Each structure stands twice: as C-alpha cells, then as structure tokens.
CSV table of C-alpha atoms and ligand atoms in Angstrom, one decimal:
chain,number,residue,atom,x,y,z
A,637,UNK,CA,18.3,-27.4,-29.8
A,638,UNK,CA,16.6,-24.2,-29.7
A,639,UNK,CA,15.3,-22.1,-32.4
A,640,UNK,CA,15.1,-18.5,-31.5
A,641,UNK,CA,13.2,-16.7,-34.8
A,642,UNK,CA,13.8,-13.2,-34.1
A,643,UNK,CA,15.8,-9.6,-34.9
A,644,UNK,CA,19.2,-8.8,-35.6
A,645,UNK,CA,19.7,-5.0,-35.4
A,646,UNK,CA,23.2,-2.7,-34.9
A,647,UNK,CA,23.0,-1.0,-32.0
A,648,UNK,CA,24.1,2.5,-32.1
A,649,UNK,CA,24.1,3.7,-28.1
A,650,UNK,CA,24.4,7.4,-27.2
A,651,UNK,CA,25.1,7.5,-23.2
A,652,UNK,CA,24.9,10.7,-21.5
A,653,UNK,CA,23.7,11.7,-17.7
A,654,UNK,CA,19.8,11.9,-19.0
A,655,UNK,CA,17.6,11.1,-21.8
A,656,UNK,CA,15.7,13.6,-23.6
A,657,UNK,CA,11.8,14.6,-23.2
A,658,UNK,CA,9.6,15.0,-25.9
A,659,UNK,CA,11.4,18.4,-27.8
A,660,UNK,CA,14.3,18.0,-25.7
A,661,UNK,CA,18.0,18.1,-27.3
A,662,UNK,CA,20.6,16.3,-24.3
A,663,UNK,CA,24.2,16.9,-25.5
A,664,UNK,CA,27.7,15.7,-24.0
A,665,UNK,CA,27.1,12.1,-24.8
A,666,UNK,CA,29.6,9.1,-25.9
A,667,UNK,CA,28.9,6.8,-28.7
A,668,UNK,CA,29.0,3.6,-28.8
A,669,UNK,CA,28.1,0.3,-31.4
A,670,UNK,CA,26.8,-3.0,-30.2
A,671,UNK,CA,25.3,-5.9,-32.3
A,672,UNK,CA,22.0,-6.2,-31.3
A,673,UNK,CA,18.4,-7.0,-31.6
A,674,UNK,CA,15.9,-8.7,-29.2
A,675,UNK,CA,16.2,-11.5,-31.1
A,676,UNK,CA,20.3,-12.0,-31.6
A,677,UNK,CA,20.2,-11.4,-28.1
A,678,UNK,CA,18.0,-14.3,-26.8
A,679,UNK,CA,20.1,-15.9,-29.2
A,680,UNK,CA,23.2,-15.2,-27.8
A,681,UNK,CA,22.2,-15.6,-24.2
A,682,UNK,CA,21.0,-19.2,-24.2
A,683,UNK,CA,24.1,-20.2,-26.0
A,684,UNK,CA,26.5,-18.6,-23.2
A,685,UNK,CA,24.0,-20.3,-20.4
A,686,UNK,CA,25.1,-23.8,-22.3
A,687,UNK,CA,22.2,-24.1,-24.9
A,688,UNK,CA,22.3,-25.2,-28.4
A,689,UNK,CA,21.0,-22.7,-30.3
A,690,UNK,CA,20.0,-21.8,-34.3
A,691,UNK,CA,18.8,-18.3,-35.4
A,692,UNK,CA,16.4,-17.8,-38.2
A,693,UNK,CA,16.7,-13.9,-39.0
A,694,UNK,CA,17.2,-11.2,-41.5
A,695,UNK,CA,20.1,-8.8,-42.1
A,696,UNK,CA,20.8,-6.7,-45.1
A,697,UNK,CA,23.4,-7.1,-47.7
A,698,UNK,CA,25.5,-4.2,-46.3
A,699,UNK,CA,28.5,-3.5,-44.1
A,700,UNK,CA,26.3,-3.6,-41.0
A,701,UNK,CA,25.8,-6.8,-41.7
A,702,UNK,CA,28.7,-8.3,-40.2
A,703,UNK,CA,28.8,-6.3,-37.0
A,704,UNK,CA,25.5,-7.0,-36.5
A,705,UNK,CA,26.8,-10.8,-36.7
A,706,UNK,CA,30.2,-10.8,-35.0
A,707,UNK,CA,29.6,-11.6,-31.1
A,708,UNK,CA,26.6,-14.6,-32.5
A,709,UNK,CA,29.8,-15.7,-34.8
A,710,UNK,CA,32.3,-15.8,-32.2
A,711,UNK,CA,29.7,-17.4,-29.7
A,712,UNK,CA,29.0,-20.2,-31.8
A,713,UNK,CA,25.6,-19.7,-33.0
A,714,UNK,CA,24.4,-21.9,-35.5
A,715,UNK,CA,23.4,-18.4,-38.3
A,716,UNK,CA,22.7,-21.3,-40.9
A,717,UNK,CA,18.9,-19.6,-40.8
A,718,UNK,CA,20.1,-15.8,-41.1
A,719,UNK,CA,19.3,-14.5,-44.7
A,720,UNK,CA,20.9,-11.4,-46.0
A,721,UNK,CA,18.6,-9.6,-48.2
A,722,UNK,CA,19.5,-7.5,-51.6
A,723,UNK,CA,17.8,-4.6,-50.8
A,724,UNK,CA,17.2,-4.1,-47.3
A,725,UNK,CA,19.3,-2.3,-44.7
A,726,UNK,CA,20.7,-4.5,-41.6
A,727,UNK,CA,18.0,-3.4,-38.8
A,728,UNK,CA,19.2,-0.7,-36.7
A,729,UNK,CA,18.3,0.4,-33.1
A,730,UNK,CA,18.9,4.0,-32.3
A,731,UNK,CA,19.3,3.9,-28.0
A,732,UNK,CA,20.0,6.5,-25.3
A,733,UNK,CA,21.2,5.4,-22.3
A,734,UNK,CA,21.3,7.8,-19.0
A,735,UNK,CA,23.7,7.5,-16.2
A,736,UNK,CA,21.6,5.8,-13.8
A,737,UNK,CA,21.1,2.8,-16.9
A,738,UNK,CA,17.5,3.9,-18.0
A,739,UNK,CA,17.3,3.5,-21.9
A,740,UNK,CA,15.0,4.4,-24.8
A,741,UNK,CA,14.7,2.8,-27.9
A,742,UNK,CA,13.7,3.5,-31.1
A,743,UNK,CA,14.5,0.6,-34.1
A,744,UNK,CA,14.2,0.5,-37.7
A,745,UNK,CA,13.6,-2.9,-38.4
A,746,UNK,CA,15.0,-2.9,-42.5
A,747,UNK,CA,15.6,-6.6,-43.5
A,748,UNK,CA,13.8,-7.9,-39.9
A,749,UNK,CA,10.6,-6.8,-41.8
A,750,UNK,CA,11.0,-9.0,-44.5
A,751,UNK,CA,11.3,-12.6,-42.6
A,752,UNK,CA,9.0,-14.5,-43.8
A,753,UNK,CA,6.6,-18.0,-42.6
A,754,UNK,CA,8.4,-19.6,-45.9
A,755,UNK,CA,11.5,-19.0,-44.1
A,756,UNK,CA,10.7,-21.4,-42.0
A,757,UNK,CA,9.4,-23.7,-43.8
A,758,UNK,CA,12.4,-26.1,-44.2
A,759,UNK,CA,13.6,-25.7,-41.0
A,760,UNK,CA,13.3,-28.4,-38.3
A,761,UNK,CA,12.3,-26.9,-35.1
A,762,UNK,CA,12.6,-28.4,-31.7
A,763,UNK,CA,12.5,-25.8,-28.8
A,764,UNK,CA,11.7,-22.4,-30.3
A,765,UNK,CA,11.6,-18.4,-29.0
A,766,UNK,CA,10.1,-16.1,-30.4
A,767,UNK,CA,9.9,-12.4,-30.6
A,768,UNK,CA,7.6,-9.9,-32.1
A,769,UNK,CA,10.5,-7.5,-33.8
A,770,UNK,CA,10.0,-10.2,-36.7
A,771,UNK,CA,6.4,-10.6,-38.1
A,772,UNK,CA,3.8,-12.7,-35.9
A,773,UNK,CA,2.6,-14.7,-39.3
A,774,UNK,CA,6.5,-16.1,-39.4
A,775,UNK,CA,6.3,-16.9,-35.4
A,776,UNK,CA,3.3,-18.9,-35.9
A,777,UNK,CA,4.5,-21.3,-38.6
A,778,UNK,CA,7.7,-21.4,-36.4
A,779,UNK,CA,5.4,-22.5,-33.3
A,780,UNK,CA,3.1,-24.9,-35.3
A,781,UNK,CA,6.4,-26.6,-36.2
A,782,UNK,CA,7.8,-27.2,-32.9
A,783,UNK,CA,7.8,-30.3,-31.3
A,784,UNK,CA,9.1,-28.8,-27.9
A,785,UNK,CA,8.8,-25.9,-26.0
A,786,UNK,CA,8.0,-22.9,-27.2
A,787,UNK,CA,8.9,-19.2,-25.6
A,788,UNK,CA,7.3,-15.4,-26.7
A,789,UNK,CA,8.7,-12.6,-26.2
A,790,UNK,CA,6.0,-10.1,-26.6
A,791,UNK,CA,8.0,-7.2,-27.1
A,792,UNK,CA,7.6,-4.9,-27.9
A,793,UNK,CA,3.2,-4.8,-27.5
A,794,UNK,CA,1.5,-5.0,-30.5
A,795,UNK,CA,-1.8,-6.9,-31.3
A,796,UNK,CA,-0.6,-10.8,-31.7
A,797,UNK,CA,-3.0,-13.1,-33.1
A,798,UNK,CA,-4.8,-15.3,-30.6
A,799,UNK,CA,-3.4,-18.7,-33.0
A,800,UNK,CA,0.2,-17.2,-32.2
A,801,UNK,CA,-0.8,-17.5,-28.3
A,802,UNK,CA,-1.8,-20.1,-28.3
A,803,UNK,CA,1.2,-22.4,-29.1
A,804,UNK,CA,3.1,-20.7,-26.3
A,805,UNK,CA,4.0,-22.6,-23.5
A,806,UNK,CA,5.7,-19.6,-22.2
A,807,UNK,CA,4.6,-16.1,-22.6
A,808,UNK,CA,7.3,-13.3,-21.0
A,809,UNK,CA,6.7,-9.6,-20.7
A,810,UNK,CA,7.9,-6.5,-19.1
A,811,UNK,CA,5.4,-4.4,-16.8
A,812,UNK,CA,4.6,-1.9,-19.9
A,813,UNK,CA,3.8,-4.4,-22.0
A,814,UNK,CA,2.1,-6.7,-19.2
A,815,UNK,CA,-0.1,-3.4,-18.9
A,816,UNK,CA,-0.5,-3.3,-22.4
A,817,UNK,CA,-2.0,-6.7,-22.9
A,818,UNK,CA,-3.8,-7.2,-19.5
A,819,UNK,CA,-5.4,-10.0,-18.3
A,820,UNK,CA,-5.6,-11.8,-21.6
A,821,UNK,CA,-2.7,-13.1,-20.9
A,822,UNK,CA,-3.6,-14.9,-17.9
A,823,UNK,CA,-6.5,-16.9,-20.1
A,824,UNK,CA,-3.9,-18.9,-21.9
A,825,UNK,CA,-2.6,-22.3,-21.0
A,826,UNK,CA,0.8,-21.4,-20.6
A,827,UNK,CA,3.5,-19.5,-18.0
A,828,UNK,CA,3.4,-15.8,-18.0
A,829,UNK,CA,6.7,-14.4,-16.4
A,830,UNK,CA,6.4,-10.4,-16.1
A,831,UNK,CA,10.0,-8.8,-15.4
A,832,UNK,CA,9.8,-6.1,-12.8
A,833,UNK,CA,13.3,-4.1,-13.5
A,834,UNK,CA,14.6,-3.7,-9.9
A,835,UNK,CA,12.0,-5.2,-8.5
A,836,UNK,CA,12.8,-8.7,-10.1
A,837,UNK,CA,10.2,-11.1,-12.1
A,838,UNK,CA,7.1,-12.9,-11.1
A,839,UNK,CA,5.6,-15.9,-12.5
A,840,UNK,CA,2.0,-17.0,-13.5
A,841,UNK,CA,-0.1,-19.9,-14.3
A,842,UNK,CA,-3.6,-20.3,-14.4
A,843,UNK,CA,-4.2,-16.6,-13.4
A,844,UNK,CA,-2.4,-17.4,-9.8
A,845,UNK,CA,1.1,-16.0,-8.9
A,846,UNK,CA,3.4,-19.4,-8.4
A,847,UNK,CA,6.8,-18.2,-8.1
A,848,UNK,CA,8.6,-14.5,-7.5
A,849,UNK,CA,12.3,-13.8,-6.9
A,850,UNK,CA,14.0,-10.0,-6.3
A,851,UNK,CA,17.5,-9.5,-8.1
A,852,UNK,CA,20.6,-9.5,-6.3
A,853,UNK,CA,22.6,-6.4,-5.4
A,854,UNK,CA,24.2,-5.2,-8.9
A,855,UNK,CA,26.0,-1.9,-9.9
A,856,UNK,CA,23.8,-1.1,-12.7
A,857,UNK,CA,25.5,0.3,-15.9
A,858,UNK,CA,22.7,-0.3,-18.5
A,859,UNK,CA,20.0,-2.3,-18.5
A,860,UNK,CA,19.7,-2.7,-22.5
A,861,UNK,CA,19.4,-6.6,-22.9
A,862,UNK,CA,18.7,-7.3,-19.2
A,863,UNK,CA,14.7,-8.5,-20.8
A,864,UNK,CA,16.8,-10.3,-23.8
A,865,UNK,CA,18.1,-12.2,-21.0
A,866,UNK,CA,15.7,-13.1,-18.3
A,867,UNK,CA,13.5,-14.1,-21.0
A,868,UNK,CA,16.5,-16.5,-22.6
A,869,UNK,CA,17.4,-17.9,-19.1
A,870,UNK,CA,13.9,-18.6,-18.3
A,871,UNK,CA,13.1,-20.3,-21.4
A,872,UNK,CA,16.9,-22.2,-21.0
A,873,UNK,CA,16.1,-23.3,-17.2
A,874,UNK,CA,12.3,-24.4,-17.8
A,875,UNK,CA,13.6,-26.4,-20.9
A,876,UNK,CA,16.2,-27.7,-18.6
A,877,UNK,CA,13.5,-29.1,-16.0
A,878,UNK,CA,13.9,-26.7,-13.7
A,879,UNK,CA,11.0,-25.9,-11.0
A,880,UNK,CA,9.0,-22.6,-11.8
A,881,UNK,CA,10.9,-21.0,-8.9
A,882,UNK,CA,14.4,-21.6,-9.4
A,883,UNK,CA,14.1,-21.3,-12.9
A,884,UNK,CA,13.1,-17.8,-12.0
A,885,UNK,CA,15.1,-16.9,-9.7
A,886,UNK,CA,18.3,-18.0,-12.3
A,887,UNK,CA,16.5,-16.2,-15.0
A,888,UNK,CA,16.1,-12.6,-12.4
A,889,UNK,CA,19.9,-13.1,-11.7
A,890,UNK,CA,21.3,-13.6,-15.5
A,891,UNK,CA,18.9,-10.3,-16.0
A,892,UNK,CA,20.7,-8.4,-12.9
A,893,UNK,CA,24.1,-9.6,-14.6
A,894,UNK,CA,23.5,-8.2,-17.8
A,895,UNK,CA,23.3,-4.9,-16.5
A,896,UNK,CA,26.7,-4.7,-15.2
A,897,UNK,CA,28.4,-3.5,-18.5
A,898,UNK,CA,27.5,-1.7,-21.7
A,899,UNK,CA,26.0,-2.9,-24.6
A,900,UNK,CA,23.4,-5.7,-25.3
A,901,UNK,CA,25.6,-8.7,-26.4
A,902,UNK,CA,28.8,-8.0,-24.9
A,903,UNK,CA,26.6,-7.8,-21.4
A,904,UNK,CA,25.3,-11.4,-21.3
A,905,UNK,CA,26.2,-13.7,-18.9
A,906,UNK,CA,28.0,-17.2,-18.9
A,907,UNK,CA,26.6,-19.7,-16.7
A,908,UNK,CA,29.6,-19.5,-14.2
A,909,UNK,CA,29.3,-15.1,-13.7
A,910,UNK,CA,25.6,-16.2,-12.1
A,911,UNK,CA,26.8,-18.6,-9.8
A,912,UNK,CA,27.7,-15.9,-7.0
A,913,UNK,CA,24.0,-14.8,-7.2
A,914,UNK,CA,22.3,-18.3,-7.0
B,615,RIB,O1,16.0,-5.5,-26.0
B,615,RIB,C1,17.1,-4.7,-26.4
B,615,RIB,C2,17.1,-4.6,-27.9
B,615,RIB,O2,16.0,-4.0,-28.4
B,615,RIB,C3,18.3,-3.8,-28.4
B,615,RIB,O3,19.5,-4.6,-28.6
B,615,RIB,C4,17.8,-3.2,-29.7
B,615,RIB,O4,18.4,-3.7,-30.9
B,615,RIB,C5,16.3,-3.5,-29.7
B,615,RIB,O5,15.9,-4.5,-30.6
C-alpha cells in the first residue's frame, strides 16, 4: 500500500492559443474544471498503474469539495485520510493552458494548509509520497513512519528541511526546480529523477547519471499532470522491483501519455494505454 500525503485542489483551466506575460490580458479562451492537485494526482496515478493507494489530505467543507473528490472516488482510492475542514475553502488551482500544451499555475492552497504531522499520527504507513503543496513538518512525520519506500516530490521549490531529505529514498524534480535546489540534491543517499519535458527524464545516484530515457512520439494537448505522473510511475515501478532504467523509461512514457488529453486527472494513464510505448 502506498500512502501519498499530499494536495487536493479544483482545477479551474482557461485554454487559449497563448499565455499571458507579466501585464498581459489573453482573451478568447475556454473554460474548463478538473479535480486536481499534485497530490490527488500522484494519488490517482498509481492506483490506475495497479497500486494500492490511501490519501491523507485536506479539503474544505464546501461544494468544491466533492469535485475535487470525484475521479479519486470513482478510482477507488482509499480517501479514509482526507479531512474536510469547517472553515477552509477546498484548494484551488487557477491554470492557463496555451495551444501548444505549455501551462502556468498559480494555487491557493485553503484547507491543504492546514494538514497537519497529527494527521498522521494514527495512520500506518508502508510506502509513502510525498509533496511539498502540504507542509514539510507533516511529510516528515509521514516519512519517519514509513517502513517502505518513500518518494518526494519537491514541487513546487521551497526550502525543505534537511530531516525531510533525508528519509527519501527517492527525490523527483522538474529542471526549474532541479535548478532551484542544485547540487544538494546529489549529496543524499537516495535516487534523484529530474523530468526533462520533451526531452524525457534522467536518473541519479550518488552524483552519477545511471539511467535516461526520451518520451515517445505524443500529440501533446496539455501537459498539466504529466510531473504528477512520472513521479507516481517511477515511485510505482521502483516499488515494483523494477531496474533504475526501465523503471524510467515506464515512468517517461506514463508522463508522454498524460499529455494526450485535457485536464490533470482525467489525463492519467492505465497500465494497458502505455503498453504501445514500452
Ligand atoms: O501538477 C499539476 C497540479 O499542480 C494541478 O493539478 C494543480 O492543482 C497544481 O497543484
């Protein structure tokens, strides 16, 4: 079982043909809403690649809620650990999406803020992932009480405490954030897997490059999620015993697939949608 301790936002998605600059007002676009969150995601991702999987998590006792909640519900993830707090708004992510897939993001985190490390305290942890849209002091007494492997996303960059890196066998990033936390990274006794976009993932241990795999061909329609779920697949394939490199190279091509459709959740791929890329 894997415990992924992590955000659950709403994802309201404006897509249009560009995004705006700094001062910049971009009109014609089309509105969408996804459930969403870097958290819910990973969530959602290793259970449609065949994991079992809990999610400790916040939402707020409003509509949002439950839309936030449906596509986790209807995959089967255990939400036994998802709160909803008097008080607090669901988290919301506000995203632009151009027409050649590019996105920006900015989130209001409401009830994600509010998870807490006594939130965890009763809960029995095996396998956990964790991301930093939910407060580093709750992912560390989620990694000191796992007995099995335990993923971080560090997304998005923020200062992390060097306790929280420590428990992490596997540390994943996107080439902003690699930049952003440098060549600490590479000091820690764990994997580092940096995502690449269109350029694919590579893999680190020990400050050497061990494994690197390029995506396969993909029309791509969005790439919101496409991190959510290399760093899920990865987590679900080294877990599984798979070797650094073809646990990669699964991980590159459930990333590629994600970006064939709109929308975080409703993008993620089953196990059988990669097998014509592996
Ligand atoms: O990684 C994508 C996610 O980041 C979106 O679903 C959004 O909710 C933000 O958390």
């Amino acid at each position: 079982m894997i415990t992924i301790v992590g955000s659950i936002n709403l994802d309201i998605v404006a897509t249009g043909a560009s995004l705006p600059r700094p001062g910049e007002t971009v009109t014609g676009a089309t509105l969408a809403r996804h459930p969403g969150g870097k958290g819910a995601n990973q969530a959602l991702a290793a259970r449609r690649l065949g994991a079992d999987v809990r999610l400790v998590g916040a939402v707020g006792a409003d509509d949002m809620a439950e839309e936030a909640l449906k596509l986790l519900q209807a995959g089967s993830v255990d939400l036994s650990g998802v709160q909803h707090v008097n008080g607090e708004t669901t988290g919301v992510a506000l995203i632009a999406v151009s027409a050649d897939g590019e996105n920006q993001i900015v989130v209001c985190p409401g009830a994600n803020a509010v998870l807490r490390p006594a939130d965890v305290e009763f809960v029995e942890i095996e396998h956990m992932m964790g991301v930093l849209e939910v407060s580093a002091d709750t992912l560390l007494a989620a990694a000191r009480k796992a007995t099995g492997f335990v993923s971080l996303n560090l997304a998005p960059a923020m200062v992390v405490p060097d306790e929280l890196l420590a428990e992490a066998d596997l540390i994943s990033v996107n080439e902003t954030e690699a930049a952003y936390y440098g060549g600490a990274l590479h000091q820690l006794d764990a994997y580092v897997a940096i995502s690449l976009g269109g350029d694919g993932a590579t893999l680190w241990k020990d400050g050497k490059q061990i494994a690197q795999a390029l995506p396969p061909k993909v029309n791509v329609v969005d790439t919101v999620g496409a991190g959510d779920t290399f760093t899920a697949a990865l987590t679900v394939a080294l877990i599984e015993g798979q070797s650094p490199q073809k646990a990669l190279e699964f991980a590159v091509a459930a990333g590629a697939v994600a970006c064939t459709k709109p929308g975080a959740q409703p993008s993620l791929p089953k196990r059988v949608d990669l097998d014509p890329y592996l």
